[in-house]
Coordinates of C-alpha atoms and ligand atoms in Angstrom, one line a residue:
Chain A
X1 CA -4.6 -75.4 25.0
X2 CA -6.2 -73.1 22.5
X3 CA -5.1 -72.7 18.9
X4 CA -5.9 -69.7 16.6
X5 CA -5.8 -70.3 12.9
X6 CA -6.0 -67.6 10.1
X7 CA -8.1 -68.3 7.1
X8 CA -7.6 -65.8 4.3
X9 CA -10.1 -65.6 1.5
X10 CA -8.1 -65.6 -1.8
X11 CA -8.7 -66.3 -5.5
X12 CA -8.7 -70.1 -5.9
X13 CA -5.2 -71.4 -6.9
X14 CA -6.6 -72.9 -10.2
X15 CA -7.7 -69.4 -11.5
X16 CA -5.2 -67.9 -13.9
X17 CA -5.2 -64.3 -12.7
X18 CA -4.7 -61.6 -15.4
X19 CA -4.0 -57.9 -15.2
X20 CA -6.8 -55.5 -16.4
X21 CA -5.9 -53.9 -19.7
X22 CA -5.7 -50.4 -18.2
X23 CA -3.3 -51.6 -15.5
X24 CA -5.6 -50.5 -12.7
X25 CA -5.7 -54.0 -11.0
X26 CA -6.3 -57.7 -11.6
X27 CA -9.4 -59.0 -13.2
X28 CA -10.9 -61.2 -10.4
X29 CA -14.5 -60.1 -10.3
X30 CA -16.6 -63.3 -10.1
X31 CA -13.5 -65.5 -9.7
X32 CA -13.8 -68.6 -7.6
X33 CA -12.7 -67.7 -4.0
X34 CA -11.3 -70.2 -1.5
X35 CA -9.4 -70.5 1.7
X36 CA -5.7 -69.8 1.1
X37 CA -4.2 -73.4 0.5
X38 CA -1.6 -72.9 3.2
X39 CA -4.3 -71.9 5.7
X40 CA -6.2 -75.2 5.1
X41 CA -2.9 -76.9 6.1
X42 CA -2.6 -74.7 9.2
X43 CA -6.2 -75.7 10.2
X44 CA -5.6 -79.4 9.5
X45 CA -2.6 -79.3 11.8
X46 CA -4.6 -77.6 14.6
X47 CA -7.4 -80.1 14.2
X48 CA -4.9 -83.0 14.5
X49 CA -3.4 -81.5 17.6
X50 CA -6.9 -81.3 19.1
X51 CA -7.6 -84.9 18.0
X52 CA -4.4 -86.0 19.6
X53 CA -5.6 -84.5 22.9
X54 CA -3.0 -81.7 22.8
X55 CA -5.4 -78.9 22.2
X56 CA -8.9 -78.3 23.4
X57 CA -10.2 -75.6 21.1
X58 CA -9.5 -74.4 17.6
X59 CA -10.7 -70.9 16.6
X60 CA -10.6 -69.8 13.0
X61 CA -10.2 -66.1 12.1
X62 CA -10.7 -64.4 8.7
X63 CA -10.1 -60.7 8.2
X64 CA -11.8 -59.1 5.2
X65 CA -15.1 -58.3 3.6
X66 CA -18.4 -59.9 4.8
X67 CA -18.1 -62.7 2.2
X68 CA -15.1 -64.1 4.3
X69 CA -17.8 -65.8 6.4
X70 CA -17.7 -68.4 3.6
X71 CA -14.1 -69.2 4.5
X72 CA -15.1 -69.3 8.2
X73 CA -17.9 -71.8 7.2
X74 CA -15.3 -73.9 5.5
X75 CA -13.1 -73.9 8.6
X76 CA -16.0 -74.8 10.8
X77 CA -17.1 -77.6 8.5
X78 CA -13.5 -78.9 8.6
X79 CA -13.8 -79.1 12.3
X80 CA -12.9 -75.8 14.0
X81 CA -14.9 -75.0 17.2
X82 CA -15.8 -71.4 16.4
X83 CA -15.1 -68.6 14.0
X84 CA -14.3 -64.9 14.2
X85 CA -14.8 -62.6 11.2
X86 CA -13.0 -59.3 11.5
X87 CA -14.9 -57.2 8.9
X88 CA -13.1 -54.7 6.7
X89 CA -14.2 -52.6 3.8
X90 CA -11.6 -54.1 1.4
X91 CA -8.2 -55.8 1.3
X92 CA -5.7 -55.1 4.1
X93 CA -2.0 -55.4 4.2
X94 CA 0.0 -57.9 6.3
X95 CA 1.0 -55.5 9.1
X96 CA -2.6 -54.6 9.6
X97 CA -3.6 -58.3 9.6
X98 CA -0.8 -58.9 12.2
X99 CA -2.1 -56.1 14.3
X100 CA -5.6 -57.5 14.2
X101 CA -4.3 -60.9 15.2
X102 CA -2.3 -59.4 18.0
X103 CA -5.5 -57.8 19.3
X104 CA -7.4 -61.1 19.1
X105 CA -4.5 -62.8 20.9
X106 CA -4.7 -60.3 23.7
X107 CA -8.3 -61.3 24.2
X108 CA -8.2 -65.0 23.4
X109 CA -4.8 -65.9 24.9
X110 CA -4.1 -68.8 22.5
X111 CA -1.1 -71.0 23.2
X112 CA -0.4 -71.4 19.4
X113 CA -1.3 -69.3 16.4
X114 CA -0.9 -71.2 13.2
X115 CA -0.9 -69.2 9.9
X116 CA 0.0 -70.0 6.3
X117 CA 3.5 -69.2 5.2
X118 CA 2.1 -67.0 2.5
X119 CA -1.1 -65.8 1.0
X120 CA -1.2 -66.8 -2.7
X121 CA -2.7 -63.4 -3.7
X122 CA -0.2 -60.9 -2.3
X123 CA 2.6 -63.6 -1.9
X124 CA 3.8 -61.4 1.0
X125 CA 5.0 -64.0 3.5
X126 CA 5.0 -61.6 6.4
X127 CA 2.0 -61.9 8.7
X128 CA 3.1 -64.7 11.0
X129 CA 6.6 -63.2 11.5
X130 CA 5.0 -59.7 12.2
X131 CA 2.5 -61.1 14.6
X132 CA 5.3 -63.0 16.5
X133 CA 7.3 -59.7 16.7
X134 CA 4.3 -57.7 17.9
X135 CA 3.6 -60.3 20.6
X136 CA 7.4 -60.8 21.4
X137 CA 6.8 -64.5 21.0
X138 CA 8.8 -67.2 19.3
X139 CA 8.2 -67.8 15.7
X140 CA 8.8 -71.0 13.7
X141 CA 8.1 -70.4 10.0
X142 CA 7.7 -72.7 7.0
X143 CA 6.9 -75.7 9.2
X144 CA 6.9 -79.2 7.7
X145 CA 6.6 -81.0 11.1
X146 CA 5.1 -79.9 14.4
X147 CA 5.3 -81.8 17.7
X148 CA 3.9 -80.4 20.8
X149 CA 5.0 -81.6 24.2
X150 CA 3.7 -79.8 27.2
X151 CA 4.8 -76.2 26.9
X152 CA 7.3 -76.7 24.1
X153 CA 6.8 -77.2 20.3
X154 CA 9.5 -78.9 18.2
X155 CA 9.1 -77.6 14.7
X156 CA 10.9 -78.8 11.6
X157 CA 11.2 -76.0 9.0
X158 CA 11.8 -76.1 5.3
X159 CA 14.7 -73.9 4.7
X160 CA 16.9 -73.3 1.6
X161 CA 19.7 -75.4 3.0
X162 CA 17.5 -78.4 4.0
X163 CA 15.4 -79.1 7.1
X164 CA 16.0 -77.1 10.3
X165 CA 14.5 -78.1 13.6
X166 CA 13.8 -75.5 16.3
X167 CA 12.4 -75.8 19.8
X168 CA 10.1 -73.0 20.9
X169 CA 8.4 -72.3 24.2
X170 CA 4.7 -71.7 24.0
X171 CA 2.9 -69.4 23.3
X172 CA 4.3 -69.2 19.8
X173 CA 3.4 -68.3 16.3
X174 CA 3.9 -70.9 13.5
X175 CA 3.6 -70.6 9.7
X176 CA 3.1 -73.7 7.7
X177 CA 4.6 -75.1 4.5
X178 CA 2.8 -77.4 2.0
X179 CA 4.3 -80.7 3.1
X180 CA 3.1 -80.4 6.7
X181 CA 0.0 -82.5 6.0
X182 CA -2.8 -83.1 3.6
X183 CA -6.0 -81.3 4.6
X184 CA -9.1 -83.5 5.1
X185 CA -12.1 -83.3 2.7
X186 CA -15.3 -81.9 4.0
X187 CA -18.3 -84.2 4.0
X188 CA -22.0 -83.1 3.8
X189 CA -22.8 -84.0 7.5
X190 CA -19.8 -81.8 8.5
X191 CA -21.4 -78.9 6.8
X192 CA -24.7 -79.5 8.6
X193 CA -22.9 -79.9 11.9
X194 CA -21.1 -76.7 11.4
X195 CA -24.3 -74.7 11.0
X196 CA -24.8 -74.4 14.7
X197 CA -21.2 -73.6 15.6
X198 CA -20.6 -70.0 17.1
X199 CA -19.7 -67.3 14.6
X200 CA -18.7 -63.8 15.8
X201 CA -18.3 -60.7 13.7
X202 CA -16.1 -57.9 14.8
X203 CA -15.8 -54.6 13.0
X204 CA -12.2 -53.7 12.2
X205 CA -12.8 -50.1 13.4
X206 CA -13.9 -51.4 16.8
X207 CA -10.5 -52.9 17.5
X208 CA -8.8 -49.5 17.6
X209 CA -5.7 -50.5 15.8
X210 CA -3.4 -48.2 13.7
X211 CA -3.6 -49.2 10.0
X212 CA -0.4 -50.8 8.7
X213 CA -1.5 -50.4 5.1
X214 CA 1.5 -48.3 4.1
X215 CA 2.2 -49.5 0.6
X216 CA 0.5 -47.6 -2.2
X217 CA 0.1 -49.7 -5.4
X218 CA 0.5 -47.4 -8.3
X219 CA 0.5 -49.8 -11.2
X220 CA -0.3 -53.4 -12.2
X221 CA 1.5 -54.8 -15.2
X222 CA 1.5 -58.3 -16.8
X223 CA 4.7 -60.2 -16.4
X224 CA 7.1 -59.9 -19.3
X225 CA 6.2 -62.5 -21.9
X226 CA 8.8 -65.1 -23.0
X227 CA 9.2 -65.5 -26.7
X228 CA 7.6 -68.7 -28.1
X229 CA 10.4 -71.2 -28.7
X230 CA 11.0 -74.0 -31.2
X231 CA 10.1 -77.6 -31.0
X232 CA 13.0 -79.8 -32.1
X233 CA 12.2 -83.3 -33.5
X234 CA 14.9 -85.4 -31.8
X235 CA 17.8 -85.5 -29.5
X236 CA 20.5 -84.6 -32.1
X237 CA 18.4 -81.5 -33.1
X238 CA 18.2 -80.6 -29.4
X239 CA 21.9 -80.8 -29.0
X240 CA 22.5 -78.7 -32.2
X241 CA 20.0 -76.0 -30.9
X242 CA 21.9 -75.9 -27.5
X243 CA 25.2 -75.6 -29.3
X244 CA 23.9 -72.9 -31.5
X245 CA 23.1 -70.9 -28.4
X246 CA 26.5 -71.5 -27.0
X247 CA 25.1 -73.5 -24.1
X248 CA 26.9 -76.7 -24.7
Chain B
X1 CA 20.6 -39.5 0.8
X2 CA 19.7 -43.2 1.3
X3 CA 21.6 -45.2 3.8
X4 CA 21.1 -48.8 3.3
X5 CA 21.8 -51.7 5.7
X6 CA 21.9 -55.2 4.2
X7 CA 21.8 -58.2 6.5
X8 CA 24.3 -60.8 5.4
X9 CA 23.2 -64.4 4.9
X10 CA 25.8 -67.0 5.7
X11 CA 26.3 -70.6 6.7
X12 CA 29.4 -72.5 7.9
X13 CA 31.6 -69.4 7.5
X14 CA 30.6 -68.9 3.9
X15 CA 28.8 -65.8 2.7
X16 CA 25.7 -66.6 0.7
X17 CA 25.7 -65.1 -2.9
X18 CA 22.3 -63.6 -2.0
X19 CA 24.1 -60.9 -0.1
X20 CA 26.0 -59.6 -3.2
X21 CA 22.6 -59.7 -5.0
X22 CA 21.1 -57.5 -2.3
X23 CA 24.0 -55.1 -2.8
X24 CA 23.3 -55.0 -6.5
X25 CA 19.7 -54.1 -5.8
X26 CA 20.6 -51.5 -3.3
X27 CA 23.1 -49.9 -5.6
X28 CA 20.2 -49.2 -8.0
X29 CA 19.1 -46.5 -5.6
X30 CA 20.9 -43.4 -6.7
X31 CA 23.6 -42.1 -4.3
X32 CA 23.0 -44.8 -1.7
X33 CA 25.6 -45.6 0.8
X34 CA 25.6 -49.3 1.6
X35 CA 26.6 -51.1 4.8
X36 CA 26.5 -54.8 5.5
X37 CA 25.7 -56.3 8.9
X38 CA 27.3 -59.7 9.7
X39 CA 25.8 -61.4 12.7
X40 CA 27.7 -64.4 13.8
X41 CA 29.3 -66.1 16.7
X42 CA 32.6 -65.3 15.1
X43 CA 32.0 -63.0 12.1
X44 CA 35.6 -62.5 10.9
X45 CA 35.7 -64.8 7.9
X46 CA 32.3 -63.8 6.6
X47 CA 33.0 -60.1 7.2
X48 CA 36.2 -60.5 5.1
X49 CA 34.2 -61.9 2.3
X50 CA 31.5 -59.2 2.6
X51 CA 34.1 -56.5 2.5
X52 CA 35.2 -57.6 -0.9
X53 CA 31.8 -56.9 -2.5
X54 CA 32.2 -53.8 -4.7
X55 CA 30.1 -50.8 -3.6
X56 CA 30.0 -51.6 0.1
X57 CA 31.0 -48.7 2.4
X58 CA 31.3 -50.6 5.7
X59 CA 30.9 -54.1 7.0
X60 CA 29.6 -54.0 10.6
X61 CA 30.1 -57.1 12.7
X62 CA 27.8 -58.1 15.5
X63 CA 29.6 -60.9 17.4
X64 CA 27.6 -63.0 19.9
X65 CA 27.6 -66.6 20.8
X66 CA 23.8 -66.5 20.4
X67 CA 24.3 -65.8 16.7
X68 CA 25.8 -69.2 16.0
X69 CA 22.6 -70.1 14.2
X70 CA 20.5 -67.6 12.2
X71 CA 17.4 -67.4 14.4
X72 CA 15.1 -64.5 13.4
X73 CA 14.1 -63.9 17.0
X74 CA 17.7 -63.5 18.1
X75 CA 18.9 -61.5 15.1
X76 CA 16.0 -59.1 15.0
X77 CA 16.7 -57.1 18.3
X78 CA 20.3 -56.7 17.3
X79 CA 19.4 -55.4 13.8
X80 CA 16.9 -53.1 15.4
X81 CA 19.5 -51.6 17.7
X82 CA 21.3 -50.1 14.6
X83 CA 18.4 -49.9 12.2
X84 CA 17.7 -46.3 13.3
X85 CA 20.9 -45.2 11.5
X86 CA 19.5 -46.2 8.1
X87 CA 16.8 -45.2 5.7
X88 CA 16.5 -48.8 4.3
X89 CA 17.1 -52.3 5.7
X90 CA 17.3 -55.0 3.0
X91 CA 17.6 -58.8 3.2
X92 CA 17.5 -61.5 0.6
X93 CA 14.2 -63.1 -0.3
X94 CA 15.5 -66.5 0.7
X95 CA 14.1 -68.5 3.6
X96 CA 16.6 -66.7 5.8
X97 CA 15.5 -63.2 4.8
X98 CA 11.8 -64.1 4.6
X99 CA 11.9 -65.3 8.2
X100 CA 13.9 -62.4 9.6
X101 CA 12.9 -59.2 7.7
X102 CA 9.1 -59.0 8.6
X103 CA 10.1 -59.3 12.3
X104 CA 12.2 -56.2 11.8
X105 CA 9.6 -54.4 9.8
X106 CA 6.8 -55.0 12.4
X107 CA 9.0 -53.7 15.2
X108 CA 9.7 -50.6 13.2
X109 CA 6.0 -50.3 12.5
X110 CA 6.3 -50.4 8.8
X111 CA 5.0 -52.6 6.0
X112 CA 7.6 -54.7 4.2
X113 CA 8.2 -54.7 0.5
X114 CA 8.5 -58.4 -0.3
X115 CA 10.5 -59.8 -3.3
X116 CA 11.8 -56.6 -4.9
X117 CA 12.3 -57.3 -8.6
X118 CA 13.2 -53.8 -9.7
X119 CA 14.0 -50.4 -8.1
X120 CA 12.1 -47.4 -9.6
X121 CA 13.4 -44.9 -7.0
X122 CA 14.4 -44.9 -3.3
X123 CA 10.8 -45.6 -2.2
X124 CA 9.3 -47.2 -5.3
X125 CA 9.7 -50.8 -6.2
X126 CA 8.3 -53.5 -8.5
X127 CA 7.3 -56.8 -7.0
X128 CA 5.3 -59.9 -8.1
X129 CA 1.8 -60.9 -6.9
X130 CA -0.4 -63.9 -7.8
X131 CA 2.5 -66.2 -8.4
X132 CA 4.1 -63.7 -10.8
X133 CA 0.9 -63.3 -12.9
X134 CA 1.0 -59.6 -12.1
X135 CA 3.9 -57.2 -11.4
X136 CA 2.9 -54.3 -9.2
X137 CA 4.6 -51.0 -8.6
X138 CA 4.5 -50.1 -4.9
X139 CA 5.4 -47.0 -3.1
X140 CA 6.6 -47.0 0.5
X141 CA 5.9 -43.9 2.6
X142 CA 8.6 -41.2 2.6
X143 CA 10.2 -40.5 5.9
X144 CA 9.9 -44.0 7.2
X145 CA 12.4 -46.9 7.1
X146 CA 12.0 -49.0 4.0
X147 CA 12.2 -52.7 4.9
X148 CA 12.4 -55.0 1.9
X149 CA 13.4 -58.4 0.8
X150 CA 15.3 -58.7 -2.5
X151 CA 14.3 -61.4 -5.1
X152 CA 17.7 -62.7 -5.8
X153 CA 16.9 -64.1 -9.2
X154 CA 16.2 -60.6 -10.4
X155 CA 19.7 -59.2 -9.7
X156 CA 23.2 -60.2 -10.8
X157 CA 25.6 -60.5 -7.9
X158 CA 27.6 -57.3 -7.4
X159 CA 31.2 -57.9 -8.4
X160 CA 34.1 -58.4 -6.1
X161 CA 37.3 -56.4 -5.7
X162 CA 36.0 -54.0 -3.0
X163 CA 37.7 -53.2 0.2
X164 CA 35.1 -52.0 2.7
X165 CA 36.2 -51.1 6.2
X166 CA 35.2 -53.7 8.9
X167 CA 33.9 -52.3 12.2
X168 CA 32.8 -54.2 15.2
X169 CA 29.6 -53.0 16.8
X170 CA 29.5 -53.2 20.6
X171 CA 26.1 -54.2 21.6
X172 CA 24.3 -55.1 24.8
X173 CA 20.7 -55.8 24.0
X174 CA 18.7 -58.6 25.7
X175 CA 18.2 -61.6 23.5
X176 CA 15.4 -64.1 23.9
X177 CA 16.0 -67.7 24.9
X178 CA 12.5 -68.9 24.0
X179 CA 13.6 -70.2 20.6
X180 CA 16.4 -72.8 20.4
X181 CA 18.2 -74.3 17.5
X182 CA 18.1 -78.1 17.5
X183 CA 19.5 -79.3 14.2
X184 CA 20.0 -78.6 10.5
X185 CA 19.8 -81.5 8.2
X186 CA 21.5 -80.3 5.0
X187 CA 20.7 -81.8 1.6
X188 CA 22.8 -80.8 -1.3
X189 CA 26.1 -82.5 -1.2
X190 CA 28.7 -81.5 -3.7
X191 CA 26.4 -80.4 -6.6
X192 CA 26.3 -76.8 -7.6
X193 CA 23.9 -74.8 -5.5
X194 CA 20.4 -74.7 -7.1
X195 CA 20.1 -70.9 -6.5
X196 CA 23.4 -70.0 -8.2
X197 CA 24.1 -72.8 -10.6
X198 CA 24.6 -71.8 -14.3
X199 CA 22.7 -74.9 -15.4
X200 CA 19.8 -76.6 -13.6
X201 CA 18.3 -79.9 -14.5
X202 CA 14.8 -80.4 -12.9
X203 CA 12.7 -83.5 -12.7
X204 CA 8.9 -83.9 -12.2
X205 CA 6.3 -86.4 -11.3
X206 CA 7.0 -88.3 -14.5
X207 CA 10.2 -89.7 -12.9
X208 CA 7.9 -92.0 -11.0
X209 CA 10.2 -93.0 -8.1
X210 CA 13.2 -91.9 -6.1
X211 CA 15.3 -94.6 -7.8
X212 CA 14.3 -93.2 -11.2
X213 CA 15.1 -89.7 -10.1
X214 CA 18.7 -90.8 -10.0
X215 CA 18.6 -90.2 -13.8
X216 CA 18.2 -86.5 -13.1
X217 CA 21.2 -86.5 -10.8
X218 CA 23.3 -88.4 -13.3
X219 CA 22.3 -86.0 -16.1
X220 CA 23.0 -83.0 -14.0
X221 CA 26.4 -84.3 -13.0
X222 CA 27.3 -84.8 -16.6
X223 CA 26.5 -81.1 -17.2
X224 CA 28.0 -80.0 -13.9
X225 CA 24.5 -78.7 -13.2
X226 CA 22.4 -78.1 -10.1
X227 CA 19.3 -80.2 -9.5
X228 CA 15.8 -79.0 -9.1
X229 CA 12.3 -80.7 -8.8
X230 CA 8.7 -79.9 -9.1
X231 CA 6.5 -79.9 -6.1
X232 CA 4.9 -83.2 -7.3
X233 CA 8.3 -84.8 -7.3
X234 CA 9.1 -83.5 -3.8
X235 CA 5.7 -84.4 -2.4
X236 CA 6.0 -87.9 -3.8
X237 CA 9.3 -88.3 -2.1
X238 CA 11.5 -88.5 -5.2
X239 CA 13.6 -85.5 -4.2
X240 CA 14.2 -83.6 -1.0
X241 CA 12.3 -80.4 -0.2
X242 CA 15.2 -78.0 -0.7
X243 CA 15.2 -78.8 -4.5
X244 CA 11.7 -77.5 -5.1
X245 CA 11.5 -74.8 -7.7
X246 CA 8.5 -72.5 -7.9
X247 CA 6.2 -70.1 -6.2
X248 CA 6.6 -71.8 -2.8
X249 CA 10.1 -73.2 -3.5
X250 CA 13.1 -71.5 -4.9
X251 CA 13.0 -68.8 -7.5
X252 CA 16.0 -69.3 -9.8
X253 CA 17.5 -67.7 -12.8
X254 CA 20.1 -70.1 -14.4
X255 CA 21.4 -69.6 -17.9
X256 CA 20.0 -72.9 -18.8
X257 CA 17.0 -74.7 -17.2
X258 CA 16.1 -78.2 -18.4
X259 CA 12.7 -79.4 -17.3
X260 CA 12.2 -83.1 -17.6
X261 CA 8.7 -84.6 -17.1
X262 CA 7.3 -81.4 -15.7
X263 CA 4.0 -80.2 -16.9
X264 CA 4.6 -76.5 -16.3
X265 CA 2.0 -75.5 -13.7
X266 CA 1.9 -71.7 -13.1
X267 CA 3.3 -72.3 -9.6
X268 CA 6.3 -74.0 -11.1
X269 CA 6.8 -71.5 -14.0
X270 CA 6.9 -68.6 -11.6
X271 CA 10.2 -70.0 -10.3
X272 CA 12.0 -70.0 -13.6
X273 CA 10.7 -66.9 -15.4
X274 CA 14.1 -65.3 -15.3
X275 CA 16.0 -68.3 -16.7
X276 CA 18.1 -67.6 -19.8
X277 CA 17.1 -70.6 -21.9
X278 CA 14.4 -73.1 -20.9
X279 CA 14.5 -76.6 -22.4
X280 CA 11.5 -78.9 -21.9
X281 CA 11.4 -82.6 -22.4
X282 CA 7.8 -84.0 -22.1
X283 CA 5.9 -86.7 -23.9
X284 CA 2.7 -84.6 -24.0
X285 CA 2.9 -82.0 -26.9
X286 CA 0.1 -80.1 -25.2
X287 CA 1.9 -79.7 -21.8
X288 CA 1.9 -76.0 -20.8
X289 CA 5.7 -76.0 -20.3
X290 CA 6.0 -75.8 -24.0
X291 CA 4.4 -72.4 -24.0
X292 CA 7.4 -71.0 -22.2
X293 CA 10.2 -73.3 -23.4
X294 CA 12.8 -71.9 -25.8
X295 CA 13.5 -75.4 -27.0
X296 CA 11.0 -78.2 -26.6
X297 CA 11.4 -81.9 -27.3
X298 CA 8.3 -84.0 -27.3
X299 CA 9.6 -87.4 -26.2
X300 CA 9.6 -90.1 -23.6
X301 CA 12.2 -89.1 -21.0
X302 CA 13.3 -92.6 -20.4
X303 CA 14.6 -92.7 -23.9
X304 CA 15.5 -89.1 -24.6
X305 CA 17.6 -88.5 -21.4
X306 CA 19.9 -91.5 -21.8
X307 CA 20.3 -90.7 -25.5
X308 CA 21.3 -87.1 -24.5
X309 CA 23.7 -88.3 -22.0
X310 CA 25.3 -90.7 -24.4
X311 CA 25.7 -87.9 -27.0
X312 CA 27.4 -85.4 -24.6
Ligands
FAD1 C1 -0.3 -73.1 -3.2 C2 0.4 -74.0 -4.2 C3 1.8 -73.8 -4.4 C4 2.5 -74.6 -5.3 N1 3.8 -74.4 -5.4 C5 4.6 -75.1 -6.3 C6 6.0 -74.9 -6.4 O1 6.6 -74.1 -5.8 N2 6.6 -75.6 -7.4 C7 6.0 -76.6 -8.1 O2 6.6 -77.2 -9.0 N3 4.7 -76.8 -8.0 C8 3.9 -76.1 -7.1 N4 2.6 -76.3 -6.9 C9 2.0 -77.5 -7.6 C10 1.7 -77.3 -9.0 O3 0.4 -76.7 -9.1 C11 1.7 -78.6 -9.8 O4 0.8 -79.5 -9.2 C12 3.1 -79.3 -9.9 O5 4.1 -78.3 -10.3 C13 3.1 -80.4 -10.9 O6 4.3 -81.1 -10.9 P1 4.7 -81.9 -12.2 O7 4.8 -81.0 -13.4 O8 6.0 -82.7 -11.8 O9 3.6 -83.0 -12.3 P2 2.4 -83.2 -13.4 O10 1.7 -82.0 -13.5 O11 1.8 -84.4 -13.0 O12 3.2 -83.4 -14.7 C14 4.0 -84.5 -15.1 C15 4.3 -84.3 -16.6 O13 5.2 -85.4 -17.0 C16 4.9 -85.7 -18.3 N5 5.3 -87.1 -18.5 C17 4.8 -88.3 -17.9 N6 5.5 -89.3 -18.3 C18 6.5 -88.9 -19.1 C19 7.6 -89.5 -19.7 N7 7.8 -90.9 -19.6 N8 8.4 -88.8 -20.4 C20 8.2 -87.5 -20.6 N9 7.2 -86.8 -19.9 C21 6.4 -87.5 -19.2 C22 3.4 -85.6 -18.4 O14 3.0 -85.3 -19.8 C23 3.2 -84.3 -17.5 O15 3.2 -83.1 -18.3 C24 1.9 -75.6 -6.0 C25 0.5 -75.7 -5.9 C26 -0.2 -74.9 -5.0 C27 -1.7 -75.2 -4.9
AMP2 N1 -6.9 -61.2 5.9 C1 -6.5 -62.3 6.5 N2 -7.4 -63.1 7.1 C2 -7.0 -64.3 7.7 N3 -5.7 -64.7 7.7 C3 -4.8 -63.9 7.1 C4 -5.1 -62.6 6.5 N4 -4.0 -62.1 6.0 C5 -3.0 -62.9 6.3 N5 -3.4 -64.0 7.0 C6 -2.6 -65.1 7.5 O1 -1.3 -64.9 7.3 C7 -0.7 -65.8 6.3 C8 0.4 -65.1 5.5 O2 -0.2 -64.1 4.7 P1 0.8 -63.0 3.9 O3 1.7 -62.5 4.9 O4 -0.2 -62.0 3.4 O5 1.5 -63.8 2.9 C9 -1.9 -66.3 5.6 O6 -1.6 -67.6 5.0 C10 -3.0 -66.4 6.6 O7 -2.8 -67.5 7.5

C-alpha cells in the first residue's frame, strides 16, 4: 500500500502574524517557516502505518515555491521514502492544490492520501474534501483515530457532537485532527540519512491543470481590537462587576 | 437576483441553530431569495422547524434512507442535483458544513469561501486567516456559483415565525456505498450546547486532572452555562474533544465567557473573539488572556472558583 501525504509550507504557528499598515497583505517576510502542524500529524500517521506493515511506501508532496523543498527535507528526515515538489510561482488556493493532488494520484495510484484538516495560514479546511470529490473517493475528515484492515479504513472523526466513526473503502482521502498522534522528533542521523532519498521537482505548468484560484483578495485588515478591561481585586469585586453589566 | 440554497444541519430530528444563522448571513445579500434543503431519512420534523425561520421562501426535502446519517459523500451528489438552480450554496462552518461544502464546491469547479464573517455584496465577503490575526475581503467570480461556509459565531440566528412552503424533491441520483456510518459517540449530556449557550465556562491545563475538571462542570451548572476547554485540557484528557474552543475547535460567541486557568494562546483566543464579555481567572498576572479579558481576576482558581460558587 502506498500513502501520499501533503506537507504545506506555512508561517510557523508561534509567529504572531500582523497585517501590513497599508492593508496590502500580512507582514511575513523573513518569518520562520515550517510544515503545517496538521501535516506533520498526517505524516506521522502514514509512517506508523508503514511501520505496522500496513503500508510499504510514504510519499510526501509539497506544492509551492522552490523553498518548499525544506518542508520535503523535513518530511524525508521524519521518515518518508521520497518527496515530490510541485513548483509554483507563489501561493495557490485549495482547489488548485486539490487538482494538483488529483493529477499526482492518477500517476502514483496511492491507496490513501492523508492531508491536514486545515492549513494554519489560509485556514481554508477544503483541500482533502475537494480532492476526494475530484477522485470520486471516500473522505474521512478530522480523523482522531485510523485503523487500516485490508481494503478498509475505520476512522474516528472529531465532530461537533462528539466522536463519529466511519468505515471507508480504499482508496480514500483522509484529513487529520490534532489528537490523532504526536509527531516524532527528528534526530541528526535522520537528516543525514534523508540526504540520499529521492526528490523530484515538477513544474505546476507541466501538469496541465486549470487553475482553481478563483478568489481575489482585495483587502487585509487587522481584527477588531477588544477594549482593554479591568482587573478586579477579589471575588466580591468580580461579582459586583458582573452584576453591573447585567450578567448575573 | 441571488437565489441561495442553505443545507440544513440536523441531528436526531432537531434542526441545528447553525441553519438559522446561515439564513441570517444569506439575508444580508440584497434581494436574495432563500431556500433550505433538508436531507434526511424522514425529513418531515426538521423541515417543519426550518419552515419557521423568518425569511425562508421554500424548504425542499430530500428523503432517502441513505440520508439517515449526514455523510458528505452521500449528501453531495443530491445537493449537486439541485445546485444548478441557485447562485449561492451555503452551509454552516461547523464540522458538518466543513466536511460537506468543499465536496460540492469542487464538483462545481469553484473555490469555496470558508468562514464568512460578513457580507459585503453578493460576491464579496470577509473571512479570517492566520487564526483570525487578519481579516481578508475576498471576491468570488461573477457568473459562477458561490459556495461558502458561514461562521456561525458572526451571525445572530434569524428569528422564527416564518411559514415557508415545504416541497419534496423527487430525485434519482446514484449514491456511493464506499463510505459507511459506524457510530456516533455523543458527549454533551444535558448541559447547554457550547455553540449556542448564553454563558460558557471554560477550563484549561491548570485544572490538572479530569477529577479536578469537575469543578468547571459544577460551576457551569450553577450558572446554567455550557462548558468549554482549551486544547491543553482536552489533549491531557481532562475534557472530551467536543468541548475544545479555538482555531481548531469551536468558534463561539456567548454573552459571557469565563476562562479559568487558560493562558490565552492566540489559537484559543480566535475562538472567543466575538464573545460579549470575557472574564479570566488566572494566577499569572502576565497571562495573555488578560489582554483580551473585560474583567480579570488574578487568583488561584482552586480558591476563587469555590468562593464564587458559594457567593452565587
Ligand atoms: C495548530 C494549532 C492549533 C491549536 N488550536 C487550539 C485550539 O483550537 N484551542 C486551544 O485552546 N488551543 C489550541 N492550540 C494550543 C494553544 O497554542 C495552547 O497550547 C493552548 O491553548 C494552551 O492551553 P491552556 O491555556 O489550558 O494551557 P497553558 O498555556 O499551559 O496555560 C495554563 C494557565 O493556567 C494558569 N494557572 C496554572 N495554575 C493555576 C491556578 N491554580 N489557578 C489559576 N490559574 C492557574 C497558568 O498561569 C497558565 O496561564 C493549538 C495549537 C496549534 C499549534
Ligand atoms: N500547497 C500545498 N502543499 C502541500 N499540501 C497542501 C497544500 N495546500 C493544501 N495542502 C494540504 O491540504 C490541507 C488542508 O489545507 P487547506 O484546505 O488550505 O486548509 C493541508 O493541511 C495540507 O495537507
